[in-house]
Amino acid sequence: MTKAGAPIVCAMVAATYWTLEPVVDVARDGWLKTFAADLVIAIIAVVTLVAITGVLAREGRKVVRRESGHLNATLVLVAFALTFAIGVAEGPAGECFVWIFDYVYAPLESSLLALVAFALVDTALRRMRARSGETALLIATATLVMLGRAPTSGTVGTLITPVADWLTRVPNVAGQRVLLIGAAIAACSTLLRLLLGIERDYLGERRT
Amino acid sequence: MRWLAVIALAAAIAAGIWSTRPAPRAGIAPQVTQAHAALSGLGAGDFVLLAVDFDPASVPELSPFVRLTLDIALMRGARVVTLSLSPHGAMLAERYLREALADRKGTYGRDAMNLGFIEGRGTAVHLTGMPLQRMASRDHAGNLLGDLPLASDIARLSDAALFVVASSGSPGAFDWLMQGQGRFAKGLLLATTSHEGPELAAFYASGQLSGLVAGARDVSAFADLAANDPRLHTDPSSASHLRGLAEQMRAHRWAHLALVLCLVIGQGVTSWRGRKKGAA
Amino acid sequence: MIGQLIALLLTFAVLSYVWRDNPLYRMTESIFVGVALGLFAAFEVRQVLLPRFWDRLAAGPATGAAWVATLLVILVVALMLARLVPPLAWLGRVPIAVAVGSLAGMAAAGFVRAVLVPQVGASAASLVITDSLAHERGVCLLESQPANALTNVACSFGPYLNQLFIFAGVVAGLVYFVFSRGENKGLRAVSRFGGWIVMMTLGVTLGFMAMAHFAVTIGRAQTMMETPGLALLALAIVVLTLLCLRRDPPKAV
């Protein structure tokens, strides 16, 4: 087996195992399945740690070389060091770690998402103009669904809510099925390319 | 954008203050009724797997559902095992589990336990079909599973009467659907943010789910059903507690209406100004 | 109370971006990046690597197959270090290849079993009158009390028409994606209908997405309302800080 071929064969074997596993299922309680699952888990965990290390190394370089933004980079490193040290020492249920999660991470994550989310929705709806029948249909559908999902009373509620529900239960289901079927076919196509050794992007090789 | 953001926040705050008025009772969607029936049908001896896979930003939409699920399960005498496919989900699960056990006077390790973060996404779902000790050797707090009575009673998590997944994206509902539905989960109940609602509607329509609660409106309807279900009023505090959760969601719905009107009016004004400029 | 004040300070510091990009916002962003990285790294070490691998390895060979499997996993993952030795760098690709192959295989199997077969099956079943249709008719009649001739007709045919619409929508949608330029009038008409279905789906998705994002905003507002005194204090501190800090270019978008 060549040096280029070994990773490809490993990918093929792993893909074949996990594709056939639901059908064959003989390894349900066996150590083969535990080994296969643990291998994936370990690789994902280590890759995550390597990626985090990469980000920290980049921030560290900014600090060492006093590049633009080195003060913020220092903040990143200090915040990481504190959180990581407390997390590893105390564990996820530790008092200080829970405090950091409740009063630092959670409010920051929520606020950043609120900021980004609001800007996205605002931009999408401002820039959208009913230039064609189809875009007008999109905007009308979105507006009806938004109004139908909020509380409305009296005649307005009686008119809008059933329309919004119908849009969600009927045309939306049809469209989502099309998208899901397309995604399923794409996933099978990727698997086939992997099994045939055509897909090599994950090795850093360009497609010929 | 800045003025719209300020107006939107002010509208949300004002609607929250004004929301002491009950919101009009929207028609309850069948998927929500089915979700409520699935949870209320639990009995003593059952255990339910609750996957908390949402981030702190989704807490306003999904935390009432998680609290209701925990309350309903414990009120019905069922035991609960929580786990998460993401670290923040594990932290949230621990918080809600401890709160629910304190309210219902349950005991951690006997009535409920939190397995914490399980890495691997779809692989983690596969592990639910394996003996429990292969899935995890310790719980979220670091206790050995062998020391917890509930862990000794469970052979594997796929024996659960119901898988309940509260999810806000990836990892979450799709991982449980793709790997667990029809294979490891006897029944799969999904609660998601509005984001995933349209996509998951197709799975509900094809009969793959035991219920679907998507977004604040559905969570509010679910809370109303639970508050008005006499089977769940096992003690004087439970009825008022459930009604409190229902009230919390009603504030949401008024605030939603305020924001929707802001957006629709804003869009209308912007279009009108654009046309005026074009005409001039 | 200190924790709540800090949470509110951080919230307003982030929301200060609405006014303009400023050093306080960027500092808060950096703190978030550091804390998030620390959180994830701590979980990977304490919740994944230590209990799953270290504990089992430390239990020793007496545990049998468990120990051997764990050792093999560690050896395969350790191959990643081979990238540091140029002649052996090719070995470092093996774990990545295994992960990619595993996830692709799992995804394809999941898509076929849980998506392709049920969704295609449900679409085809739309043409058949099933028990669920009778159930839907019953629910429709219950919600349309008092019943009259019009509601009877609507409830009898409505659910079946909906199912037919879904079937037609799925077929037309697939035609839209596959034959975006129809060769003949009939195909173009079907493709156009498919385009409308896709637009309605995107419209529903956009509407729901907006609702999800409103919920996040409402959540922040609710947090501020829980302790209004602290919220006002935090707002005052952030505003004063912004006034004291120099304004950095570039300005907010």
XYZ file of C-alpha atoms in Angstrom:
741
model
C 0.000 0.000 0.000
C 1.419 3.413 -0.952
C 1.706 6.305 1.488
C -1.088 8.129 -0.362
C -3.275 5.050 -0.447
C -3.226 4.179 3.274
C -5.409 7.088 4.481
C -7.832 6.557 1.584
C -8.198 2.863 2.431
C -8.740 3.741 6.103
C -11.486 6.208 5.110
C -13.099 3.544 2.908
C -13.050 0.936 5.684
C -14.487 3.376 8.246
C -17.204 4.558 5.827
C -18.139 0.983 4.922
C -18.379 -0.058 8.577
C -20.659 2.812 9.583
C -22.822 2.484 6.450
C -23.412 -1.238 6.980
C -23.583 -1.121 10.773
C -27.342 -0.363 10.994
C -28.048 -3.209 8.568
C -25.732 -5.788 10.078
C -25.826 -4.619 13.727
C -23.960 -7.721 14.959
C -21.498 -5.481 16.784
C -24.237 -3.902 18.896
C -22.743 -4.826 22.266
C -19.372 -5.936 21.025
C -16.103 -4.130 21.608
C -15.732 -3.508 17.868
C -18.558 -0.975 18.020
C -17.148 0.566 21.200
C -13.744 0.825 19.539
C -15.221 2.405 16.387
C -17.307 4.905 18.382
C -14.492 5.766 20.816
C -12.125 6.306 17.900
C -14.423 8.892 16.330
C -14.998 10.577 19.696
C -11.280 10.707 20.490
C -10.371 12.114 17.090
C -13.037 14.828 17.315
C -11.913 15.743 20.846
C -8.244 15.953 19.898
C -8.964 17.903 16.707
C -11.044 20.362 18.766
C -8.144 20.844 21.186
C -5.698 21.274 18.294
C -7.968 23.924 16.739
C -8.226 25.761 20.081
C -4.438 25.636 20.417
C -4.125 27.111 16.942
C -6.330 30.072 17.833
C -4.404 30.646 21.071
C -1.078 30.457 19.212
C -2.256 33.135 16.798
C -3.323 35.394 19.669
C -0.050 34.655 21.454
C 1.931 35.764 18.399
C 0.054 39.089 18.431
C 1.035 39.606 22.077
C 4.687 38.631 21.606
C 5.150 40.757 18.496
C 3.049 43.633 19.885
C 0.940 43.644 16.738
C -2.264 45.640 16.341
C -4.876 44.306 18.764
C -2.322 42.801 21.180
C -4.239 44.099 24.212
C -7.387 42.296 23.129
C -5.280 39.215 22.381
C -3.976 39.372 25.965
C -7.575 39.445 27.186
C -8.338 36.331 25.122
C -5.394 34.461 26.611
C -6.112 35.523 30.190
C -9.812 34.650 29.901
C -8.921 31.269 28.396
C -6.319 30.480 31.031
C -8.650 31.310 33.913
C -11.624 29.412 32.512
C -9.576 26.369 31.489
C -7.712 26.180 34.795
C -10.910 26.457 36.843
C -12.707 23.978 34.587
C -10.017 21.338 34.787
C -9.400 21.816 38.508
C -13.029 21.928 39.664
C -14.854 20.112 36.893
C -17.973 21.354 35.077
C -20.109 21.265 38.228
C -17.679 23.376 40.264
C -19.004 26.586 41.819
C -16.588 28.992 40.093
C -16.997 27.309 36.716
C -20.790 27.495 36.967
C -20.472 31.171 37.977
C -18.377 31.910 34.874
C -20.926 30.105 32.702
C -23.987 31.816 34.257
C -22.653 35.377 34.551
C -20.033 35.676 31.792
C -20.471 33.105 29.002
C -24.291 32.941 28.864
C -24.997 36.717 28.826
C -22.196 37.327 26.312
C -23.333 34.557 23.988
C -26.975 35.654 24.154
C -26.168 39.329 23.596
C -23.819 38.665 20.692
C -26.427 36.463 19.057
C -29.159 39.059 19.649
C -26.940 41.651 17.949
C -26.072 39.450 14.994
C -29.569 38.055 14.634
C -31.248 41.424 14.648
C -28.825 42.801 12.076
C -29.369 39.756 9.826
C -33.154 39.975 9.889
C -33.096 43.744 9.490
C -30.726 43.571 6.507
C -32.559 40.692 4.844
C -35.918 42.412 5.021
C -34.641 45.896 4.162
C -32.739 44.734 1.083
C -35.539 42.536 -0.180
C -37.648 44.221 -2.781
C -40.617 42.636 -4.542
C -38.996 42.828 -7.954
C -40.678 39.693 -9.234
C -43.753 37.630 -8.442
C -41.640 35.019 -6.711
C -39.905 37.503 -4.382
C -43.264 39.076 -3.593
C -44.560 35.592 -2.723
C -41.565 35.047 -0.432
C -42.051 38.353 1.398
C -45.840 37.850 1.676
C -45.376 34.336 3.055
C -42.788 35.489 5.596
C -45.034 38.355 6.753
C -48.119 36.126 7.072
C -46.175 33.510 9.041
C -44.723 36.133 11.405
C -48.160 37.643 12.052
C -49.793 34.227 12.316
C -47.352 32.982 14.966
C -47.855 36.015 17.208
C -50.978 36.427 19.327
C -53.764 38.114 17.384
C -57.360 38.400 18.438
C -60.760 38.769 16.837
C -61.214 38.825 13.060
C -57.513 39.364 12.376
C -56.571 36.212 14.287
C -59.334 34.185 12.628
C -58.113 35.204 9.172
C -54.336 35.173 9.474
C -53.539 32.309 11.849
C -55.177 29.509 9.777
C -53.423 30.798 6.637
C -50.060 30.852 8.432
C -50.672 27.335 9.788
C -51.662 26.073 6.315
C -48.514 27.587 4.807
C -46.415 25.763 7.428
C -48.238 22.426 7.143
C -48.660 22.160 3.376
C -46.413 24.103 0.934
C -43.590 24.284 3.488
C -43.689 20.514 4.027
C -43.572 19.968 0.257
C -40.604 22.316 -0.161
C -38.747 20.919 2.856
C -39.187 17.387 1.501
C -37.580 18.498 -1.765
C -34.631 20.018 0.118
C -34.274 16.993 2.401
C -34.378 14.531 -0.510
C -31.746 16.619 -2.270
C -29.540 16.643 0.844
C -29.928 12.870 1.232
C -28.858 12.293 -2.359
C -25.885 14.611 -1.863
C -24.826 12.688 1.266
C -25.020 9.390 -0.633
C -23.024 10.909 -3.471
C -20.302 12.039 -1.033
C -20.193 8.568 0.478
C -19.882 6.962 -2.943
C -17.040 9.293 -3.880
C -15.314 8.461 -0.614
C -15.743 4.720 -1.135
C -14.377 4.959 -4.658
C -11.435 7.066 -3.534
C -12.471 10.032 -5.691
C -13.073 12.379 -2.724
C -9.669 13.466 -1.384
C -10.232 17.040 -0.224
C -9.893 15.970 3.423
C -6.285 14.923 2.674
C -5.464 18.388 1.412
C -5.195 17.139 -2.162
C -6.807 19.083 -4.992
C -9.370 17.336 -7.117
C -7.994 16.425 -10.599
C -30.240 49.966 12.287
C -29.425 51.451 15.679
C -32.808 53.159 16.072
C -34.637 50.022 15.002
C -32.687 48.037 17.600
C -33.511 50.569 20.343
C -37.200 50.629 19.341
C -37.309 46.842 19.192
C -35.794 46.442 22.680
C -38.149 49.093 24.060
C -41.119 47.348 22.422
C -40.053 44.027 23.938
C -39.704 45.580 27.401
C -43.028 47.438 27.127
C -44.834 44.331 25.935
C -43.322 42.381 28.785
C -44.644 44.931 31.278
C -48.066 45.059 29.605
C -48.333 41.291 29.348
C -50.274 40.928 32.589
C -53.223 40.748 30.152
C -53.671 37.166 29.035
C -52.791 36.663 25.402
C -55.613 35.414 23.187
C -55.657 31.611 23.269
C -54.315 30.503 19.924
C -55.539 27.240 18.441
C -53.286 24.474 19.703
C -51.491 22.646 16.911
C -51.957 18.845 16.837
C -48.196 18.232 17.161
C -48.214 20.110 20.472
C -51.231 18.179 21.753
C -49.478 14.949 20.780
C -46.309 16.063 22.589
C -48.288 16.773 25.749
C -50.071 13.416 25.501
C -46.757 11.574 25.076
C -45.295 13.141 28.234
C -48.464 12.896 30.311
C -48.703 9.220 29.362
C -45.522 8.406 31.297
C -45.931 6.328 34.409
C -44.018 5.128 37.445
C -41.313 2.713 36.357
C -40.714 4.523 33.049
C -37.653 6.585 32.437
C -37.257 9.299 29.852
C -34.095 10.473 28.118
C -33.965 14.256 27.918
C -31.312 15.691 25.590
C -30.644 19.375 26.315
C -28.922 20.602 23.172
C -29.546 24.327 23.104
C -27.345 27.314 23.812
C -27.907 30.126 26.340
C -29.356 32.365 23.613
C -32.253 29.929 23.169
C -33.070 29.805 26.889
C -36.077 32.171 26.576
C -37.744 29.874 24.033
C -36.821 26.440 25.304
C -36.137 26.571 29.037
C -39.868 26.594 29.945
C -40.323 23.448 27.861
C -37.400 21.697 29.565
C -38.702 22.680 33.005
C -42.175 21.469 32.061
C -40.814 18.166 30.771
C -38.860 17.599 33.980
C -41.839 18.595 36.125
C -44.315 16.452 34.205
C -42.025 13.412 34.224
C -41.312 13.698 37.958
C -44.989 14.384 38.747
C -45.934 11.223 36.827
C -43.377 9.195 38.796
C -41.068 8.666 35.833
C -37.311 9.007 36.166
C -35.219 11.303 33.997
C -31.762 10.932 32.480
C -30.360 14.051 30.847
C -27.398 14.366 28.553
C -26.115 16.814 25.945
C -24.246 16.786 22.682
C -22.753 20.206 23.510
C -20.931 21.563 26.592
C -23.304 24.488 27.189
C -26.262 22.125 26.969
C -24.765 20.027 29.758
C -24.417 23.097 31.984
C -28.029 24.127 31.323
C -29.281 20.570 31.890
C -27.577 20.462 35.300
C -29.151 23.779 36.281
C -32.707 22.782 35.297
C -32.398 19.292 36.748
C -31.304 20.599 40.164
C -34.093 23.209 40.132
C -36.748 20.626 39.208
C -35.536 18.133 41.819
C -35.588 20.858 44.486
C -39.157 21.878 43.502
C -40.485 18.317 43.290
C -38.490 17.128 46.352
C -36.735 14.495 44.287
C -33.352 12.915 44.895
C -30.456 13.188 42.477
C -29.161 9.764 41.525
C -32.464 8.062 42.331
C -35.113 10.098 40.477
C -32.863 11.753 37.912
C -29.275 12.059 36.802
C -27.255 14.111 34.338
C -24.736 12.239 32.188
C -23.370 15.580 30.967
C -21.586 16.258 27.707
C -21.117 13.308 25.367
C -18.784 14.128 22.476
C -19.297 12.712 18.999
C -22.718 14.005 17.932
C -24.229 11.156 15.869
C -21.779 8.723 17.450
C -23.107 9.684 20.869
C -26.616 8.765 19.712
C -25.304 5.342 18.664
C -23.961 4.881 22.201
C -27.522 5.034 23.579
C -27.989 1.554 22.108
C -25.041 0.189 24.058
C -24.767 -0.743 27.736
C -24.851 2.400 29.872
C -21.323 1.924 31.222
C -19.952 2.038 27.669
C -21.651 5.388 27.130
C -20.243 7.089 30.209
C -18.471 6.052 33.380
C -19.165 9.281 35.287
C -21.971 11.812 35.426
C -21.682 15.558 34.805
C -20.511 16.231 38.369
C -17.874 13.488 38.167
C -19.696 10.882 40.291
C -19.123 7.287 39.268
C -22.253 5.855 37.652
C -21.842 2.733 39.701
C -22.592 4.816 42.821
C -25.944 6.051 41.471
C -28.999 3.775 42.053
C -30.702 5.007 38.859
C -27.707 3.962 36.733
C -27.885 0.436 38.169
C -31.543 0.159 37.073
C -30.832 1.120 33.481
C -29.318 -1.413 31.072
C -29.139 0.918 28.120
C -30.622 4.338 27.308
C -32.534 2.996 24.306
C -34.849 1.297 26.847
C -36.248 4.761 27.616
C -39.993 5.127 27.063
C -39.369 8.391 25.242
C -36.497 10.455 23.873
C -37.169 14.158 24.381
C -34.784 16.486 22.590
C -34.679 20.245 23.197
C -32.464 21.658 20.480
C -31.509 24.962 18.900
C -29.397 23.820 15.974
C -26.307 21.765 15.537
C -25.562 19.508 17.324
C -29.122 18.638 18.226
C -32.399 17.545 16.691
C -30.982 16.350 13.393
C -28.385 14.132 14.997
C -31.054 12.458 17.129
C -33.391 12.145 14.137
C -30.864 10.741 11.731
C -29.189 8.285 14.046
C -31.816 7.584 16.693
C -35.281 7.722 15.144
C -36.603 4.314 14.220
C -33.553 2.605 15.691
C -32.733 3.531 19.280
C -35.675 5.753 20.220
C -39.031 4.104 20.969
C -40.570 7.545 20.548
C -38.928 10.838 19.649
C -40.331 14.165 20.822
C -38.615 17.294 19.553
C -38.701 20.811 20.953
C -36.831 23.397 18.947
C -36.486 27.095 18.407
C -38.518 28.627 15.595
C -35.414 28.366 13.412
C -35.742 24.615 12.888
C -39.537 24.486 13.014
C -40.223 24.538 9.245
C -37.713 21.788 8.456
C -38.904 19.497 11.231
C -42.550 19.974 10.167
C -41.792 17.585 7.288
C -40.667 14.886 9.751
C -43.790 15.343 11.832
C -45.951 15.138 8.689
C -44.343 11.802 7.767
C -45.206 10.339 11.174
C -41.629 10.023 12.454
C -42.149 12.089 15.619
C -44.174 11.642 18.809
C -44.675 15.384 18.923
C -43.128 18.637 17.814
C -42.936 21.885 19.794
C -41.363 24.576 17.630
C -40.919 28.111 18.870
C -42.379 30.315 21.560
C -45.982 29.946 20.388
C -45.942 26.165 20.607
C -44.115 26.223 23.960
C -46.764 28.636 25.231
C -49.549 26.311 24.026
C -47.763 23.333 25.629
C -47.516 25.261 28.896
C -51.255 26.064 28.745
C -52.093 22.380 28.193
C -49.925 21.343 31.131
C -51.357 24.060 33.413
C -54.909 22.886 32.649
C -54.211 19.143 32.931
C -55.716 17.882 36.225
C -53.545 14.720 36.090
C -50.524 16.906 36.739
C -51.949 18.723 39.741
C -50.531 16.214 42.191
C -50.069 18.767 44.965
C -51.172 22.386 45.653
C -47.876 23.873 44.456
C -47.747 22.041 41.129
C -50.799 23.779 39.630
C -49.513 27.273 40.475
C -45.994 26.378 39.316
C -47.283 25.196 35.926
C -49.456 28.294 35.597
C -46.414 30.449 36.363
C -44.520 28.871 33.455
C -47.541 29.417 31.179
C -47.651 33.100 32.208
C -43.960 33.466 31.383
C -44.576 32.323 27.840
C -47.564 34.625 27.385
C -45.265 37.620 27.953
C -43.196 36.273 25.089
C -46.096 36.163 22.709
C -47.083 39.783 23.276
C -43.470 40.856 22.836
C -43.333 38.846 19.601
C -46.364 40.710 18.261
C -44.768 44.044 19.163
C -41.549 43.151 17.330
C -43.357 41.743 14.287
C -45.374 44.958 13.980
C -42.137 47.012 14.305
C -40.550 45.026 11.505
C -43.574 45.065 9.196
C -44.153 48.797 9.713
C -40.430 49.492 9.327
C -40.339 47.492 6.096
C -43.391 49.364 4.825
C -41.905 52.778 5.665
C -38.584 51.873 4.024
C -40.346 50.688 0.845
C -42.478 53.840 0.718
C -39.420 56.063 1.141
C -37.604 54.099 -1.549
C -40.479 54.561 -3.975
C -40.696 58.265 -3.127
C -36.990 58.714 -3.865
C -37.352 56.788 -7.112
C -40.306 58.944 -8.203
C -38.399 62.134 -7.328
C -25.936 40.396 42.902
C -22.334 41.005 41.761
C -22.782 38.288 39.174
C -25.991 39.845 37.879
C -24.333 43.265 37.662
C -21.415 41.801 35.720
C -23.817 39.997 33.385
C -25.708 43.232 32.718
C -22.478 45.189 32.219
C -21.329 42.656 29.652
C -24.758 42.713 27.952
C -24.735 46.485 27.560
C -21.106 46.475 26.498
C -21.992 44.135 23.626
C -25.151 46.056 22.723
C -23.069 49.282 22.619
C -22.092 48.116 19.122
C -25.546 49.292 18.020
C -24.317 52.831 18.606
C -20.866 52.401 17.048
C -17.927 50.014 17.005
C -15.924 50.834 20.135
C -13.027 49.501 22.247
C -15.399 48.357 25.018
C -17.286 46.133 22.574
C -14.041 44.684 21.229
C -12.740 43.992 24.720
C -15.968 42.195 25.595
C -15.772 40.191 22.388
C -12.212 39.114 23.303
C -13.346 38.040 26.768
C -16.102 35.946 25.171
C -13.658 34.266 22.773
C -11.303 33.402 25.638
C -14.040 32.113 27.938
C -15.667 30.066 25.142
C -12.353 28.457 24.195
C -11.611 27.727 27.842
C -15.068 26.219 28.363
C -14.809 23.893 25.386
C -11.217 22.884 26.160
C -12.068 22.158 29.812
C -15.005 19.979 28.787
C -12.963 18.023 26.268
C -10.323 17.296 28.890
C -12.548 16.709 31.964
C -15.640 15.147 30.374
C -14.255 13.309 27.359
C -10.568 12.436 27.437
C -10.061 11.811 31.163
C -13.108 9.652 32.001
C -13.378 7.871 28.656
C -9.712 7.077 28.046
C -7.509 7.836 31.009
C -9.780 6.102 33.548
C -10.038 2.974 31.391
C -6.313 2.908 30.698
C -5.528 3.379 34.368
C -7.804 0.435 35.244
C -5.159 -1.825 33.690
C -5.092 -4.902 31.407
C -7.138 -6.871 33.923
C -10.274 -5.285 32.431
C -9.624 -7.234 29.230
C -11.088 -6.080 25.904
C -11.899 -2.602 27.261
C -8.236 -1.900 27.958
C -7.059 -3.221 24.583
C -9.679 -1.192 22.693
C -8.743 1.969 24.614
C -5.048 1.414 23.928
C -5.704 0.951 20.214
C -7.729 4.178 20.120
C -4.927 6.108 21.814
C -2.372 4.654 19.383
C -4.407 5.633 16.327
C -5.022 9.156 17.640
C -1.326 9.472 18.535
C -0.552 9.006 14.821
C -1.536 12.675 14.456
C 1.785 13.511 16.091
C 3.528 11.869 13.116
C 2.961 15.127 11.200
C 5.821 16.599 13.237
C 8.239 14.092 11.620
C 8.388 14.842 7.858
C 9.172 11.281 6.610
C 6.193 9.990 8.637
C 3.818 12.906 7.986
C 1.582 10.720 5.799
C 0.654 8.680 8.890
C -0.857 11.813 10.410
C -3.586 11.740 7.774
C -4.881 8.345 8.907
C -6.897 9.551 11.943
C -8.429 12.397 9.910
C -9.325 9.967 7.136
C -10.935 7.610 9.661
C -12.989 10.449 11.146
C -14.093 11.733 7.736
C -15.003 8.249 6.530
C -16.903 7.437 9.733
C -18.906 10.652 9.733
C -19.697 10.334 6.007
C -20.838 6.734 6.450
C -22.952 7.620 9.489
C -24.483 10.601 7.707
C -25.350 8.643 4.562
C -26.881 5.772 6.511
C -28.861 8.234 8.634
C -30.037 10.213 5.638
C -31.248 7.105 3.825
C -32.971 5.514 6.833
C -34.438 8.610 8.513
C -34.845 11.048 5.622
C -34.913 9.594 2.123
C -37.083 6.513 2.692
C -39.653 8.081 5.081
C -39.971 11.355 3.135
C -40.320 9.698 -0.264
C -42.661 7.128 1.246
C -44.815 9.792 2.910
C -44.985 11.746 -0.348
C -46.104 8.665 -2.287
C -48.584 7.770 0.461
C -50.176 11.206 -0.090
C -52.046 9.642 -3.008
C -53.671 7.007 -0.807
C -56.623 7.597 1.489
C -55.381 6.538 4.923
C -56.650 6.362 8.500
C -54.825 9.575 9.330
C -57.035 11.378 6.806
C -60.140 10.181 8.646
C -58.577 11.402 11.892
C -57.824 14.802 10.341
C -61.433 15.027 9.147
C -62.627 14.334 12.675
C -60.358 17.021 14.120
C -61.466 19.491 11.444
C -65.160 18.892 12.190
C -64.523 19.253 15.937
C -62.864 22.617 15.437
C -65.559 23.843 13.020
C -68.502 23.540 15.415
C -71.334 24.224 14.775
C -71.099 22.070 11.631
C -72.916 23.022 8.467
C -72.910 21.875 4.833
C -69.910 24.069 3.992
C -67.736 22.840 6.892
C -68.725 19.241 6.104
C -67.539 19.617 2.512
C -64.385 21.501 3.551
C -63.458 18.937 6.199
C -64.166 16.005 3.891
C -62.046 17.211 1.002
C -59.651 19.633 2.687
C -57.173 17.101 4.195
C -57.035 15.069 0.968
C -56.526 18.178 -1.156
C -53.701 19.206 1.164
C -52.045 15.828 0.676
C -52.372 16.079 -3.094
C -50.894 19.564 -2.951
C -47.913 18.229 -0.991
C -47.357 15.436 -3.532
C -47.611 17.838 -6.456
C -45.330 20.285 -4.658
C -42.642 17.645 -4.042
C -42.673 16.496 -7.679
C -42.688 20.043 -9.019
C -39.908 21.081 -6.619
C -37.703 18.207 -7.760
C -38.401 19.111 -11.399
C -37.496 22.748 -10.581
C -34.066 21.747 -9.254
C -33.285 19.121 -11.875
C -34.746 20.768 -14.971
C -34.271 24.468 -14.227
C -34.580 25.196 -17.933
C -37.510 23.118 -19.126
C -37.305 21.692 -22.621
C -41.015 21.992 -23.265
C -43.944 24.090 -22.124
C -45.339 21.428 -19.798
C -42.036 20.927 -18.016
C -41.511 24.680 -17.734
C -44.972 25.102 -16.179
C -44.276 22.350 -13.645
C -40.865 23.852 -12.925
C -42.433 27.284 -12.377
C -44.924 25.823 -9.890
C -41.976 24.137 -8.176
C -40.272 27.522 -7.961
C -43.308 28.978 -6.194
C -43.296 26.101 -3.711
C -39.610 26.709 -2.985
C -40.259 30.449 -2.552
C -43.087 29.760 -0.105
C -40.820 27.368 1.805
C -38.103 30.008 1.983
C -40.695 32.562 3.082
C -41.885 30.295 5.901
C -38.253 29.659 6.898
C -37.518 33.402 6.914
C -40.615 34.097 9.016
C -39.706 31.415 11.557
C -36.085 32.555 11.585
C -37.213 36.097 12.404
C -39.350 34.733 15.274
C -36.364 32.804 16.630
C -34.258 35.934 16.610
C -37.008 37.977 18.226
C -37.024 35.437 21.045
C -33.329 36.094 21.679
C -33.980 39.847 21.846
C -36.969 39.295 24.144
C -34.781 37.132 26.372
C -32.280 39.959 26.800
C -35.110 42.395 27.537
C -36.547 39.990 30.148
C -33.128 39.750 31.821
C -32.977 43.538 32.064
C -36.488 43.646 33.535
C -35.656 41.103 36.269
C -33.459 43.636 38.088
C -34.304 47.071 36.647
C -32.227 48.953 39.220
C -29.092 46.960 38.411
C -29.844 47.277 34.689
C -29.962 51.080 34.934
C -26.742 51.108 36.989
C -25.009 48.876 34.428
C -26.247 51.055 31.572
C -24.953 54.178 33.331
C -21.526 52.583 33.901
C -21.231 51.498 30.275
C -22.289 54.900 28.936
C -19.774 56.668 31.218
C -17.034 54.261 30.146
C -17.787 54.857 26.485
C -17.601 58.600 27.024
C -14.225 58.261 28.728
C -12.677 55.942 26.141
C -11.191 57.342 22.973
C -13.209 56.528 19.838
C -11.279 54.206 17.522
C -11.749 54.072 13.783
C -13.296 52.374 11.818
C -16.846 53.470 12.619
C -19.770 51.080 12.912
C -21.458 49.870 9.700
